[in-house]
Tab-separated table of C-alpha atoms in Angstrom:
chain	number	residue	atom	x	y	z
A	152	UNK	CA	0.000	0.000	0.000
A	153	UNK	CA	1.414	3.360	-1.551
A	154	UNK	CA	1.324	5.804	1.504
A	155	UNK	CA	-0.195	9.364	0.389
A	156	UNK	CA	2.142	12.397	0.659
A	157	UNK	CA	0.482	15.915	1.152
A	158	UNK	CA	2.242	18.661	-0.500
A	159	UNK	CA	2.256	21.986	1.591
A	160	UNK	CA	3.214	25.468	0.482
A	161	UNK	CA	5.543	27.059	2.422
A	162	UNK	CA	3.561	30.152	2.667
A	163	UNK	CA	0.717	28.732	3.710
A	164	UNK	CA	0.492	30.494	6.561
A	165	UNK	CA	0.670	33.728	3.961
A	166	UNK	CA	-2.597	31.850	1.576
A	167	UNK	CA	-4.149	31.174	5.428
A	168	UNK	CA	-3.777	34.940	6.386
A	169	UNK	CA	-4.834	36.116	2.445
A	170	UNK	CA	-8.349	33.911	3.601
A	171	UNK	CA	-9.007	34.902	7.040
A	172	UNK	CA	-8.008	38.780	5.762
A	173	UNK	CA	-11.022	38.235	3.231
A	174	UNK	CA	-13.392	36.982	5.066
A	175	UNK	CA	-12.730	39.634	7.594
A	176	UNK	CA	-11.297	36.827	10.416
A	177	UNK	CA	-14.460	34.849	10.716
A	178	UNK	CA	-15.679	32.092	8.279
A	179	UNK	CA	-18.086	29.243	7.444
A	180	UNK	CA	-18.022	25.983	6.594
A	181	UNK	CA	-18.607	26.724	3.357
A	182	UNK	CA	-16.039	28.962	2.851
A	183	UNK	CA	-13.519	26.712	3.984
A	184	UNK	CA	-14.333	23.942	1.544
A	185	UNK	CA	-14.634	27.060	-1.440
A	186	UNK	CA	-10.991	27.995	-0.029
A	187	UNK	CA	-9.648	24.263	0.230
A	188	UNK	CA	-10.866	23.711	-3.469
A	189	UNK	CA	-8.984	26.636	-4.471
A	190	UNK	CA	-5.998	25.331	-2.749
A	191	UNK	CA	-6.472	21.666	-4.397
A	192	UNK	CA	-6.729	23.776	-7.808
A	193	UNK	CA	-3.533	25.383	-7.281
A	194	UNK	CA	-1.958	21.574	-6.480
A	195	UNK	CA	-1.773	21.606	-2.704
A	196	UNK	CA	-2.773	19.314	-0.717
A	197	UNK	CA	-2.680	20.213	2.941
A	198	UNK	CA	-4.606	17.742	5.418
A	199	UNK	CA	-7.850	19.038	7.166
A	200	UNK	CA	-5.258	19.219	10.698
A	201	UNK	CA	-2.629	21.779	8.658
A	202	UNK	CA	-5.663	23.602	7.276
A	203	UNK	CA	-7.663	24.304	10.739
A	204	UNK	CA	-4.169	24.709	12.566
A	205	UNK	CA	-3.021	27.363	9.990
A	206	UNK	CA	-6.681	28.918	10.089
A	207	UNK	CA	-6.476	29.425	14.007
A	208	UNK	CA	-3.095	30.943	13.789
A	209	UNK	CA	-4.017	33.382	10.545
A	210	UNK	CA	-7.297	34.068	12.441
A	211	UNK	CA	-5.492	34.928	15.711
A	212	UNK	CA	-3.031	36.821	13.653
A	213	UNK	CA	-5.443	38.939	11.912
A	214	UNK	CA	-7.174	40.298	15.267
A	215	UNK	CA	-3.348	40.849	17.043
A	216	UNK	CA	-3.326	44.256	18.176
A	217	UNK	CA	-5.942	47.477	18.014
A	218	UNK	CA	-4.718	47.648	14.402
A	219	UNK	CA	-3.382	45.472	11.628
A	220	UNK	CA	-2.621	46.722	8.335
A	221	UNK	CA	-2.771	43.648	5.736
A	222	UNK	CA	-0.653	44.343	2.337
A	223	UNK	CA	-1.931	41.941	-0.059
A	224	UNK	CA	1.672	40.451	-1.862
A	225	UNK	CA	0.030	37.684	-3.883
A	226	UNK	CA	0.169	37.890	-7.669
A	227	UNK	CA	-1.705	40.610	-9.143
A	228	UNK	CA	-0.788	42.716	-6.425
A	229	UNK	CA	2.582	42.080	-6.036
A	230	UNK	CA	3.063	43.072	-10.016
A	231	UNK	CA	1.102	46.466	-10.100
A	232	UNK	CA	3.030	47.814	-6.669
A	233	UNK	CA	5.646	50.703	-7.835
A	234	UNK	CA	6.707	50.802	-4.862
A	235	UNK	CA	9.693	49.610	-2.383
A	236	UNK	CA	7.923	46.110	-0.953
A	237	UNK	CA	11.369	45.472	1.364
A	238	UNK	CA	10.421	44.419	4.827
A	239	UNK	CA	12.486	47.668	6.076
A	240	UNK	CA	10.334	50.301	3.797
A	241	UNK	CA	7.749	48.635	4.325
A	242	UNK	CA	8.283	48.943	8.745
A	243	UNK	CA	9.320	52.865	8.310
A	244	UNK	CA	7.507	54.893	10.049
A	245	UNK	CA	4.973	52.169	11.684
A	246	UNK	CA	7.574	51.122	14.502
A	247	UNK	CA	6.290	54.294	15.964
A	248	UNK	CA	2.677	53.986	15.653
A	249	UNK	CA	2.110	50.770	16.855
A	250	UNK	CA	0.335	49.816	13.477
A	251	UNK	CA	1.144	46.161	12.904
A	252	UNK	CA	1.472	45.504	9.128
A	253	UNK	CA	1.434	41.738	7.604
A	254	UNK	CA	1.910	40.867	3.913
A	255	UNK	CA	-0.581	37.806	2.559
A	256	UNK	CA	-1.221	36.328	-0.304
A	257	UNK	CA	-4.436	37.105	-2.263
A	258	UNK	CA	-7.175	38.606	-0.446
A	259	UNK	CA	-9.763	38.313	-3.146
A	260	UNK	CA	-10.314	41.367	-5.378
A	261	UNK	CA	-7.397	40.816	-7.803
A	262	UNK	CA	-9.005	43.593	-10.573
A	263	UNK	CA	-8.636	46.186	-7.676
A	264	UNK	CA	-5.146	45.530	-7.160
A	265	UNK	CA	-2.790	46.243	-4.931
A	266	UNK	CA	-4.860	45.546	-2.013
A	267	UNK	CA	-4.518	46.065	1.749
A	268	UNK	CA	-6.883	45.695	4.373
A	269	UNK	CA	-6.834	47.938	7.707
A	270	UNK	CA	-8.770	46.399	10.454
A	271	UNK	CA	-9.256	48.761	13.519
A	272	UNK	CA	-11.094	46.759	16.445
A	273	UNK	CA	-13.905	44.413	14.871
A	274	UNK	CA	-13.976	46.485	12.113
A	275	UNK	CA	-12.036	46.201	8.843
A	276	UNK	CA	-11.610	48.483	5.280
A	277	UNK	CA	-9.799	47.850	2.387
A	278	UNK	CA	-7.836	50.016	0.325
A	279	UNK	CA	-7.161	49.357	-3.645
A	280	UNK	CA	-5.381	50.522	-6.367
A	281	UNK	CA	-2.630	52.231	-4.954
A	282	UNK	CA	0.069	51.463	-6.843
A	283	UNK	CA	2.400	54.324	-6.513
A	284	UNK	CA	4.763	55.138	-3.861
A	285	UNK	CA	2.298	58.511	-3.138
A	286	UNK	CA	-0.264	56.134	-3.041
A	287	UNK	CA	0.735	53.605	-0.809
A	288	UNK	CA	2.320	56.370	1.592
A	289	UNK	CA	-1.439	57.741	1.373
A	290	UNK	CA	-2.914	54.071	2.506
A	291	UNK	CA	-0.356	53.881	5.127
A	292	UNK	CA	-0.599	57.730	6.551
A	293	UNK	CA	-4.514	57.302	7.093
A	294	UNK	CA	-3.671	53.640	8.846
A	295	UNK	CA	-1.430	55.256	11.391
């Protein structure tokens, strides 16, 4: 008997936060098998344990602090931003504030890209098409 072997990104956590970022940190069923689907379209085959253990840390991520500002890096995005993505640019400035800022992978809208999501408290907005350096210093001066 052939034993099975899953194959796991290793940025799942990044897909995991991309989800949870979406679906503003609270899911169904539902969207969990639409998500896992995706996942199994892509190749990936994580077991039902990696996927609700990655899903509990994303989730617990995503409400970490009074404020989290998401920066979608998946495809789309990632392409359109004219702008310095290093970890340091990226940091300036929000050490500071005490904005926490996490990159994912896709949070959904890929015509509106770039993407981020700001979630302040239990609430969350999301910013698009800011692909200039102005732009994202925009999206990140309102954040702060």
């Amino acid at each position: 008997m052939k034993q099975q072997r899953t194959r796991t990104p290793a940025n799942l956590e990044a897909l995991a936060l991309g989800f949870v970022v979406q679906v503003q940190g609270s899911w169904t069923e539902a969207a969990v098998m639409g998500w896992g689907a995706e996942l199994t379209r892509r190749g990936l085959a994580p077991t039902e344990h990696e996927l609700t253990t990655v899903l509990t840390q994303a989730q617990e991520r995503f409400f970490q602090g009074p404020a989290h500002l998401f920066l979608c890096m998946g495809r789309p995005c990632h392409r359109r931003q004219k702008f310095d993505v290093s970890e340091q640019a990226l940091r300036q400035n929000l050490d500071e504030s005490g904005l926490l800022l996490s990159t994912t992978e896709c949070q959904g809208p890929c015509k509106q890209a770039p993407v981020a999501t700001l979630r302040v408290g239990q609430r969350s907005t999301m910013f698009a098409q800011f692909a200039q350096e102005a732009d994202w210093q925009a999206v990140r001066g309102f954040a702060q």
